[in-house]
Coordinates of C-alpha atoms in Angstrom, one line a residue:
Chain N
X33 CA 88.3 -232.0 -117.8
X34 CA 85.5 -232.1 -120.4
X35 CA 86.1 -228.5 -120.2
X36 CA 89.3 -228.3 -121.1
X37 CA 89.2 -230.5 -123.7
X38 CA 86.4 -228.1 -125.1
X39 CA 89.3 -225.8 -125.8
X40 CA 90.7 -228.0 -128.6
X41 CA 87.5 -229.7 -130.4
X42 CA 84.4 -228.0 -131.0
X43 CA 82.0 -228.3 -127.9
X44 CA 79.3 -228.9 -130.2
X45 CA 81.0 -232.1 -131.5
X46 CA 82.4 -232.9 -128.1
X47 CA 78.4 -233.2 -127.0
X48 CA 77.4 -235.1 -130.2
X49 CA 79.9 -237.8 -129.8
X50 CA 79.1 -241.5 -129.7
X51 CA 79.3 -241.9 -125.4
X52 CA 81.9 -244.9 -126.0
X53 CA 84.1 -242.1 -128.1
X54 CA 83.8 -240.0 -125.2
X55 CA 84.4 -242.9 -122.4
X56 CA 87.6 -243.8 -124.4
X57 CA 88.8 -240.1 -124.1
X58 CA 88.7 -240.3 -120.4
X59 CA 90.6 -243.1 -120.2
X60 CA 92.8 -241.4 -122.7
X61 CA 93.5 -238.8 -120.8
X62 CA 94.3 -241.0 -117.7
X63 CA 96.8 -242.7 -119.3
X64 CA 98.4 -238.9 -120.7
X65 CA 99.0 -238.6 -116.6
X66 CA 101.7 -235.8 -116.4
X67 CA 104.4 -237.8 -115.7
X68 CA 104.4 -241.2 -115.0
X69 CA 108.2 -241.7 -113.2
X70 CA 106.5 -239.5 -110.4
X71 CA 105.4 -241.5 -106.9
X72 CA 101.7 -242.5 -107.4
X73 CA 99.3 -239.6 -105.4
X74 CA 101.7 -237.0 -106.4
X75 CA 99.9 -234.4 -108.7
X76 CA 101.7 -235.5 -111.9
X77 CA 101.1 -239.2 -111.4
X78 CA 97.4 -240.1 -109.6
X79 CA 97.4 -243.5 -109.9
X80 CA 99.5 -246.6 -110.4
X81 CA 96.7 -247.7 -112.5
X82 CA 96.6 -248.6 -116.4
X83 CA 93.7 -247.0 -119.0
X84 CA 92.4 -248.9 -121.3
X85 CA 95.9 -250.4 -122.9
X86 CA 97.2 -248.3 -126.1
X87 CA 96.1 -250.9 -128.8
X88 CA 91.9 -250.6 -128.2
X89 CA 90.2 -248.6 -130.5
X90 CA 90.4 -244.5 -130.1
X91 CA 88.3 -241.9 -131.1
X92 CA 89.2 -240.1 -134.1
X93 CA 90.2 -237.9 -134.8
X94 CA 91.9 -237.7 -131.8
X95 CA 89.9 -234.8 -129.7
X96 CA 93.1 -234.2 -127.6
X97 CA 95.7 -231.8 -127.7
X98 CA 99.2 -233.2 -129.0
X99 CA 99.8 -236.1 -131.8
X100 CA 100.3 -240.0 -131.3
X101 CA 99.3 -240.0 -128.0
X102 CA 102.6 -237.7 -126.7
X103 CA 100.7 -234.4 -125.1
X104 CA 100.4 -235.1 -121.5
X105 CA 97.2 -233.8 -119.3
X106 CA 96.2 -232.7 -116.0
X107 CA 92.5 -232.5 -114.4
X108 CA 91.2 -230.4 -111.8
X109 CA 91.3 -231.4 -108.1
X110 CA 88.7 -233.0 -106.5
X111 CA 87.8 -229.4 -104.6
X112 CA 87.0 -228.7 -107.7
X113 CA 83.9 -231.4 -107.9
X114 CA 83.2 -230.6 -104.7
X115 CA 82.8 -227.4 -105.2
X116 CA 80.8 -227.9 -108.6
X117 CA 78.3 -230.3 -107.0
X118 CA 77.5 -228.0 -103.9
X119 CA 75.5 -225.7 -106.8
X120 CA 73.4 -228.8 -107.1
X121 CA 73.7 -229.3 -110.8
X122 CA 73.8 -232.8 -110.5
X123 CA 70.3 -232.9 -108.8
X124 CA 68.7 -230.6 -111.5
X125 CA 70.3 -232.2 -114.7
X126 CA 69.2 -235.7 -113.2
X127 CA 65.6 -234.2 -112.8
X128 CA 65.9 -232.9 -116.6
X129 CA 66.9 -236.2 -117.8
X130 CA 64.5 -238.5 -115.8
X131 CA 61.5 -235.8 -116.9
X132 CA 62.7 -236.2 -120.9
X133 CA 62.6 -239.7 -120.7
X134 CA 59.9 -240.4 -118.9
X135 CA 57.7 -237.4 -120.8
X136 CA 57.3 -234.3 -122.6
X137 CA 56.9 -232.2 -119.7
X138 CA 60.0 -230.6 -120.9
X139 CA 59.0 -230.4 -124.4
X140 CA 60.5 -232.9 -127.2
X141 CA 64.1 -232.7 -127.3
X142 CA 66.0 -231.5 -130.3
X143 CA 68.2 -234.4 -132.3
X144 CA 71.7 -232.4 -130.3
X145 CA 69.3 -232.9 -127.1
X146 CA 68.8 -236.1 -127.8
X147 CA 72.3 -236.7 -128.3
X148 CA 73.6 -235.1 -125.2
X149 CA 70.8 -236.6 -122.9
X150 CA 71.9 -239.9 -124.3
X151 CA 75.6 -239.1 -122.9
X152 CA 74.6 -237.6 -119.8
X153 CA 72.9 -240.9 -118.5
X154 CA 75.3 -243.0 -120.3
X155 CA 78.1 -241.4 -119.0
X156 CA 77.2 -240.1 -115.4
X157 CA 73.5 -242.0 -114.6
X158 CA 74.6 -245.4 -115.1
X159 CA 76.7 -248.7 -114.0
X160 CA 79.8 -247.7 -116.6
X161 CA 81.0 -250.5 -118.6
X162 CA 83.4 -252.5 -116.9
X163 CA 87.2 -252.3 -117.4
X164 CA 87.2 -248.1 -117.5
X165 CA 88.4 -246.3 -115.2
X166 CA 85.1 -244.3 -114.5
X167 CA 83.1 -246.9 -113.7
X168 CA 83.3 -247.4 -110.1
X169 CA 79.6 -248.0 -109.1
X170 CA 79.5 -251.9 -108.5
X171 CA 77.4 -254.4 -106.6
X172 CA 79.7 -252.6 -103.2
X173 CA 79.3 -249.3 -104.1
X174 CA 75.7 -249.3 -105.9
X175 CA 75.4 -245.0 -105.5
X176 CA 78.3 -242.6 -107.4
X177 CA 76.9 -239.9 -105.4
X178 CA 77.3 -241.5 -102.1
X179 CA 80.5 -242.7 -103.5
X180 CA 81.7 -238.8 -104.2
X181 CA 80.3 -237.9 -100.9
X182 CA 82.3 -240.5 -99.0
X183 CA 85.9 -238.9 -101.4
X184 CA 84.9 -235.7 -100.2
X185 CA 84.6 -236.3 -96.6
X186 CA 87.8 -238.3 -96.3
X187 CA 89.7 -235.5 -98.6
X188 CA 87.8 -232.4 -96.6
X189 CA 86.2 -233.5 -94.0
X190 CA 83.2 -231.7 -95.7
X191 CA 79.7 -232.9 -96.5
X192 CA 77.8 -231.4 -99.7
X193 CA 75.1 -228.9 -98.5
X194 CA 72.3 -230.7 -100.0
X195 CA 70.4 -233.9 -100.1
X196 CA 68.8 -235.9 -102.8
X197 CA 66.5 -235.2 -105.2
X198 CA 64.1 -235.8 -102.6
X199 CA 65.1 -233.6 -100.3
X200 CA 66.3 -236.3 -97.5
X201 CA 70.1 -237.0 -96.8
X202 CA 72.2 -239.0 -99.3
X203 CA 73.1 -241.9 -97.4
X204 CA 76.6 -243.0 -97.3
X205 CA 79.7 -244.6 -95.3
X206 CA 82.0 -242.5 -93.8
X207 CA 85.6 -242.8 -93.5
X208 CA 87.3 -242.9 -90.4
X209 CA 90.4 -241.7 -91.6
X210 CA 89.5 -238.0 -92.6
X211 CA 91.2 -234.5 -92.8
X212 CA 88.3 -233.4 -90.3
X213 CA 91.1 -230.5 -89.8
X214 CA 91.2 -229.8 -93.7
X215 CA 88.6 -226.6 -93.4
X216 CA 90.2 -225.2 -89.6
X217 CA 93.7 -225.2 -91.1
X218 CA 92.7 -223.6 -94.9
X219 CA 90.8 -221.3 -93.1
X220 CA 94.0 -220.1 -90.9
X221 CA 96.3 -220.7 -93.9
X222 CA 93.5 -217.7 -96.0
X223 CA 94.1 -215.3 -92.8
X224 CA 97.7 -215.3 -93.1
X225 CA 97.5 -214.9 -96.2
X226 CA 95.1 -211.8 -95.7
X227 CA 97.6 -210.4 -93.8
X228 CA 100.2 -210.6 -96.2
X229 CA 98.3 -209.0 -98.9
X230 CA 97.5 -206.1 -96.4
X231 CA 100.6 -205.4 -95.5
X232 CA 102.4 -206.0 -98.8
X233 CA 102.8 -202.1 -99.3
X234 CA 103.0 -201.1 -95.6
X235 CA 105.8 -198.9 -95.4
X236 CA 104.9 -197.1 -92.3
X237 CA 103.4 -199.8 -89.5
X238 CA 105.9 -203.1 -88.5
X239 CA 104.5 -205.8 -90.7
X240 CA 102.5 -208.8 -89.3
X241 CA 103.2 -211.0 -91.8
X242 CA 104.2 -214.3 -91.1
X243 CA 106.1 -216.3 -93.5
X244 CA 107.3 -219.3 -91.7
X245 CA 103.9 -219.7 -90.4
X246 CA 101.9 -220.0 -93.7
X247 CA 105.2 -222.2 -95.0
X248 CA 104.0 -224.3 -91.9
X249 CA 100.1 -224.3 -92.5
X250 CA 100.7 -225.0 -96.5
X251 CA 103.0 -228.2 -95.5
X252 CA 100.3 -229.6 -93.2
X253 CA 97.6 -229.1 -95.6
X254 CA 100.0 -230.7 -98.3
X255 CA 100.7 -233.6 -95.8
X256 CA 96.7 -234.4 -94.5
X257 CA 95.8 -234.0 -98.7
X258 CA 99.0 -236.2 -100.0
X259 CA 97.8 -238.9 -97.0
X260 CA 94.6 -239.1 -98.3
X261 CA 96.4 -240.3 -101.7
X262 CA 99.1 -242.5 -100.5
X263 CA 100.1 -244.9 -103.4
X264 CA 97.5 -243.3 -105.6
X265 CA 94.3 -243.6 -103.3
X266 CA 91.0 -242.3 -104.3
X267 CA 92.3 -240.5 -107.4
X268 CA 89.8 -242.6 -109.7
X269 CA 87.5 -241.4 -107.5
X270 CA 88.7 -237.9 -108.3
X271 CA 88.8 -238.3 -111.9
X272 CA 85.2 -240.1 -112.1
X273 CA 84.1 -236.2 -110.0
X274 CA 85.7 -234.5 -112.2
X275 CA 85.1 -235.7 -114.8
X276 CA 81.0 -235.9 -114.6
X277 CA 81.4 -231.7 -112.8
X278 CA 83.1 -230.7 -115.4
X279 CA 80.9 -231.8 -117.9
X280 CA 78.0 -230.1 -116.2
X281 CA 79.5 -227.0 -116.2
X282 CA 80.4 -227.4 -119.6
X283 CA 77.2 -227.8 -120.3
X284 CA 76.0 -224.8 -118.8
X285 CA 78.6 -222.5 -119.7
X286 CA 78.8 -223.1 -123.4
X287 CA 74.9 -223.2 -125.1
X288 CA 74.9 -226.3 -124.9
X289 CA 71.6 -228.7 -126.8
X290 CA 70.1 -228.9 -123.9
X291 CA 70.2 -225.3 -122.9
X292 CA 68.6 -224.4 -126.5
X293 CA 65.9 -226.9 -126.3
X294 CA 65.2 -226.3 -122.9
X295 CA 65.2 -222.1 -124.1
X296 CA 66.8 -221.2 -120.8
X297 CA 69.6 -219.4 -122.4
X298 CA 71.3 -216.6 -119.9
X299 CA 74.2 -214.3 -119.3
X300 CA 75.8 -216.0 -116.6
X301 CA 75.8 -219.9 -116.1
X302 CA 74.2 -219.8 -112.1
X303 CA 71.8 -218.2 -114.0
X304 CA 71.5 -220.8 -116.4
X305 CA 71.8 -223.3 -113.8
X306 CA 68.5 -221.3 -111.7
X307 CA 66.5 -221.2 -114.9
X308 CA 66.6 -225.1 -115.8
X309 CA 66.2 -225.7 -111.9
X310 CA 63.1 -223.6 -112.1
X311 CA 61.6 -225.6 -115.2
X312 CA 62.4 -228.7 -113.3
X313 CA 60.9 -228.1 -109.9
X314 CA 63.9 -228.5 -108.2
X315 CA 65.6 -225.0 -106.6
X316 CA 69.7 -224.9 -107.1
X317 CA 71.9 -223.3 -104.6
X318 CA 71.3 -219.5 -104.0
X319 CA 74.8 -219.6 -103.9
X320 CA 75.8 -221.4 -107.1
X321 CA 77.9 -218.8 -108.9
X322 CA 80.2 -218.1 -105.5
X323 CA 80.7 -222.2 -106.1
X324 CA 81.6 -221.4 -109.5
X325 CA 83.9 -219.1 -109.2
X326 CA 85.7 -220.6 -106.7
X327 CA 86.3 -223.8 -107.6
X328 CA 89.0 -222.8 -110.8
X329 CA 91.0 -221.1 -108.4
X330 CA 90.8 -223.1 -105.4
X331 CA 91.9 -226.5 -107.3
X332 CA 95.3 -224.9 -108.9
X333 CA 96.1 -223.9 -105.6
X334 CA 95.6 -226.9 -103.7
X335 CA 97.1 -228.7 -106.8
X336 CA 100.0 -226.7 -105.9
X337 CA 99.8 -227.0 -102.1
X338 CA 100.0 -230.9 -102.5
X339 CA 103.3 -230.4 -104.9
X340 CA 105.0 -229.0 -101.4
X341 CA 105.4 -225.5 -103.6
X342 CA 104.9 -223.6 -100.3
X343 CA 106.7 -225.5 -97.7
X344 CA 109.1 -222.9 -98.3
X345 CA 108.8 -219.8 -96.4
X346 CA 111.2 -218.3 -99.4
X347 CA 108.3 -219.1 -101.7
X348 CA 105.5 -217.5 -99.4
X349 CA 105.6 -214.1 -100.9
X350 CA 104.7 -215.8 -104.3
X351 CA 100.9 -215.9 -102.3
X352 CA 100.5 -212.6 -101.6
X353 CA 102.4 -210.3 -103.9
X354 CA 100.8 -208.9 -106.5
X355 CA 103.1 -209.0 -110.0
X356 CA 102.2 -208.3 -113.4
X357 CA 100.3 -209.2 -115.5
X358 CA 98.3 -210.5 -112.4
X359 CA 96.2 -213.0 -114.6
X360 CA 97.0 -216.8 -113.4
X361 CA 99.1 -215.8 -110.6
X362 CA 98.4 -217.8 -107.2
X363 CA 97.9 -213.9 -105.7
X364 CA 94.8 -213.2 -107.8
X365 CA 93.9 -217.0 -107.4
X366 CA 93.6 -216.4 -103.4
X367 CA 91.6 -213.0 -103.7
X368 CA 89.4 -215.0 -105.6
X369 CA 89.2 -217.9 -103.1
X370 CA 88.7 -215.3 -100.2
X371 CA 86.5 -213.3 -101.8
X372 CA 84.3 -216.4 -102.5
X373 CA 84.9 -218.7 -99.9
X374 CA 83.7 -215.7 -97.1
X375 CA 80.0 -215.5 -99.0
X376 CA 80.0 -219.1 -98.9
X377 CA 81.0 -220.4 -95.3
X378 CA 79.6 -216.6 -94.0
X379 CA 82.8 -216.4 -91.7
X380 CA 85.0 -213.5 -92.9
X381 CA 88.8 -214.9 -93.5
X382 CA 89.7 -211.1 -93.4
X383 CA 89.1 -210.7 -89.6
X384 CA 91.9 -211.1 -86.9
X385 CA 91.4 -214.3 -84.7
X386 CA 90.3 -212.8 -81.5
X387 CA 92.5 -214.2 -79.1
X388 CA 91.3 -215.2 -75.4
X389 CA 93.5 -212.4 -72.7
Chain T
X406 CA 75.4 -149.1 -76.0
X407 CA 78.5 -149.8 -78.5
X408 CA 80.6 -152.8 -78.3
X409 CA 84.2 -151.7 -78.2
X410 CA 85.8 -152.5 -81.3
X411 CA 88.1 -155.5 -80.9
X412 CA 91.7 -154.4 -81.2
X413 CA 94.2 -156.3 -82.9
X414 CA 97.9 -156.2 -82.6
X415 CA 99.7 -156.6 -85.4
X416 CA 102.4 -159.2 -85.7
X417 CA 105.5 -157.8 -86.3
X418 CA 106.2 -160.4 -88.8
X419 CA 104.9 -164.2 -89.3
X420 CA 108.6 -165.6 -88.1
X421 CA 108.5 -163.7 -84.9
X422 CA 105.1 -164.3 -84.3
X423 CA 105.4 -168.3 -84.9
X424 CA 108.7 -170.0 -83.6
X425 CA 108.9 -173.0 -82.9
X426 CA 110.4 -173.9 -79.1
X427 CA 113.5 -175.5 -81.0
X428 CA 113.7 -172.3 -83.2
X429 CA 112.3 -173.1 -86.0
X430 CA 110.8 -170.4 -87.6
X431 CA 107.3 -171.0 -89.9
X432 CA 108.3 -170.8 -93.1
X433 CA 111.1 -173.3 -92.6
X434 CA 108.4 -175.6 -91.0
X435 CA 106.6 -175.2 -94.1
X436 CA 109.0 -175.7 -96.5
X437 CA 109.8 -179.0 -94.5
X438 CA 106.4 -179.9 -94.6
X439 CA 106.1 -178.9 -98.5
X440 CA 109.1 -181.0 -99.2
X441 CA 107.5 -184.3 -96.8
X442 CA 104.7 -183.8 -99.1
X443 CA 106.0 -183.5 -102.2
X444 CA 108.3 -186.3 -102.1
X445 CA 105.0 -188.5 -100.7
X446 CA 103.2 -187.3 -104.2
X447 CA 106.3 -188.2 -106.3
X448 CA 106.5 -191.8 -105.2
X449 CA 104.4 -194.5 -106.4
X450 CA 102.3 -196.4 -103.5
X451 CA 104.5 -198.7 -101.9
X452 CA 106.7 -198.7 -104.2
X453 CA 109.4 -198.4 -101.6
X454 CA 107.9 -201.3 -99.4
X455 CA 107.6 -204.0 -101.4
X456 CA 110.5 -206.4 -101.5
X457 CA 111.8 -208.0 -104.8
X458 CA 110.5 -211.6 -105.0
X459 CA 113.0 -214.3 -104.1
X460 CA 114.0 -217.0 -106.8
X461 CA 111.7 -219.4 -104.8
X462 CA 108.6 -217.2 -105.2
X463 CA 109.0 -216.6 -108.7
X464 CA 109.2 -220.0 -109.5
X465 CA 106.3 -220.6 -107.4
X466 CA 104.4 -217.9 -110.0
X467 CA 106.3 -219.7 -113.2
X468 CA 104.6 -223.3 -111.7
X469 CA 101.0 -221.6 -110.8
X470 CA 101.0 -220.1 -114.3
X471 CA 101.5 -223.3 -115.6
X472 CA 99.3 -225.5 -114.1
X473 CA 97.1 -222.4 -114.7
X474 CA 97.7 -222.9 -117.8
X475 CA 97.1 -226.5 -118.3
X476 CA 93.5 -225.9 -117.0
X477 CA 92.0 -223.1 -117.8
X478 CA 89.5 -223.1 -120.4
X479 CA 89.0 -221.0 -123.0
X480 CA 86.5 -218.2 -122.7
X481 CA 86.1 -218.6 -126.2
X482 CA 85.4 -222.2 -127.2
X483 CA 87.0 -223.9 -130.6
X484 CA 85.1 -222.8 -133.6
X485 CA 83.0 -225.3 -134.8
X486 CA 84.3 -226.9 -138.2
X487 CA 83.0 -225.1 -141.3
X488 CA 80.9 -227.3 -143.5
X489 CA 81.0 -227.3 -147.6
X490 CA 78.1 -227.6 -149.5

């Protein structure tokens, strides 16, 4: 999110804004929801729920794209937070904020440090201030990252693959109602899909590929996600993820204050990511840039799964043809996701089910 | 004690000496196989198997490039305002 909006102000003045300037452009940009006629869950229309109403005060100028409040906006999927968080940025950029407050271990931070450290624990470390739509923390839900665990199990039926910052397991309630069969299903929807790309060119062999079955594997993905979200459930939840991931990874990505005062400048931001973890005491995932790179990919297409694009078995093809230019095509999106999500689950989507004689 | 020297009986030709049990004489067999080849070289990989995308799956592409779109970020951020003296 934070990301995106990078792409039309300066990221420089995007991390030197006042934290109420940039709370007020999240709730901006949930009220620019793609289109607000569409059922509530559906992937143009979250929520049911009101922003902050047009009349309070907005930043300006106004850091989003479009003019008087027109231009619509989407935000990632909540894979995509998932998938963020499982790098463990969120530990290591707590540990750097709690060290610069609490010392100069780090070194004194520039006036842009101070700036962004102040919005980090405004923003993301804190009880927001009531009435937005990111502040969900309360006297029932005291811990946002028990609160993102808890969306993540009920969306994936997956559990982040670390702790705390003190190494012990984030406690936190658990749904009954889960898509326990979220990661079985995707993982047989990816082989399928292997298959098609295989064969694609085969002019020689009979082809394996089964269209009606991934049309059938992409509708029950699109119905356990879409339940999840009935009448707009858990998407402030989503957004709140989102939003925080996103400005993480902005932060590593771009050189952002706190990368120059830190002086942990790389090429490549799981690089990045190792070096601050490293000044802080607190080791990242060895896997953090297979996180990275799959979590673009992976939340267009489930963004895409839940609008029923694939339900189809005449749209299939779309999945696993290659056309030109291949750039932002759901075919190069999946090589990437297969790619990424073998190294990081170790079990190889490109292998045959071995079925029992 | 010499080896006797290996005698060889030349063929009376290469199409006598090689036909097939259909007939087929060696040179036709490899002018068919020259022309197999040649027509494998002279078309593009799978160019023959691919099917043409239905309407469905293109506008499948036309919505992923759009949300795509919507939420990529630029590689190369906004420029940062210039400032006058």
């Amino acid at each position: 999110m934070f990301r995106q909006i990078a792409t039309f102000v300066p990221a420089t003045l995007l991390f030197d804004k006042h934290p109420v300037e940039l709370a007020m452009t999240l709730e901006e940009v949930w009220n620019r929801r793609v289109a607000l006629t569409a059922p509530s869950g559906h992937p143009d229309n979250r929520s049911p729920l009101d922003g902050m109403p047009p009349w309070m005060p907005f930043p300006l100028p106004d850091p989003l794209p479009g003019s008087d409040r027109a231009g619509t906006f989407r935000w990632d999927h909540l894979i995509y937070a998932y998938m963020v968080e499982n790098t463990r940025v969120v530990e290591v950029m707590r540990r750097v904020v709690l060290e610069m407050a609490h010392g100069e271990k780090l070194g004194t931070p520039t006036a842009e440090a101070q700036r962004w450290l102040r919005n980090t624990e405004e923003l993301f470390f804190k009880d927001g201030a009531p009435f937005f739509v990111t502040s969900l923390t309360s006297h029932l839900r005291p811990d946002a990252r028990a609160m993102r665990r808890n969306a993540y199990q009920r969306m994936f039926g997956m559990e982040l693959n670390h702790g705390g910052d003190d190494g012990q397991p984030v406690a936190y309630v658990k749904a009954e109602a889960s898509n326990r069969e979220f990661v079985a299903t995707f993982e047989e929807f990816l082989r399928e899909i292997w298959v098609g790309m295989t064969y694609v060119n085969a002019s020689t062999t009979a082809n394996p590929t089964d269209d009606s079955k991934i049309a059938a594997l992409a509708e029950k993905l699109s119905d356990m996600l879409r339940s999840r979200r009935q009448n707009g459930n858990l998407a402030r939840e989503e957004f709140a993820a989102v939003a925080a991931m996103s400005w993480f990874h902005l932060t590593l990505e771009f050189e952002s204050p706190i990368v120059k005062a830190l002086r942990v400048e790389s090429t490549g931001l799981e690089q990045t990511l190792f070096k601050i973890a490293e000044r802080v005491g607190l080791p990242a995932h060895g896997l953090a840039k297979h996180f990275f790179e799959i979590a673009d990919p992976l939340s267009r297409l489930l963004i895409q799964i839940e609008m029923g694009t694939y339900n189809a078995a005449a749209a299939v093809p779309a999945l696993y043809t290659r056309v030109t230019p291949a750039a932002g095509t759901p075919e190069n999106a999946l090589r990437t996701i297969i790619t990424h999500w073998t190294a990081i689950t170790g079990r190889d989507v490109k292998s045959r089910k071995v079925a029992a004689a | 004690m010499s080896r006797p020297s290996p005698t060889v009986a030349a063929p009376e030709s290469a199409a006598a000496a090689s036909s097939s049990f259909t007939g087929t004489t060696a040179p036709e067999l490899a002018a068919l196989l020259h022309s197999v080849l040649l027509s494998v070289r002279n078309s593009p990989p799978g160019a023959a198997a691919v099917q043409p995308l239905t309407a469905e799956a293109e506008a499948a592409i036309g919505q992923f490039r759009a949300i795509d779109a919507v939420l990529t970020v630029a590689t190369v951020f906004a420029p940062a305002p210039v400032t006058t003296p």
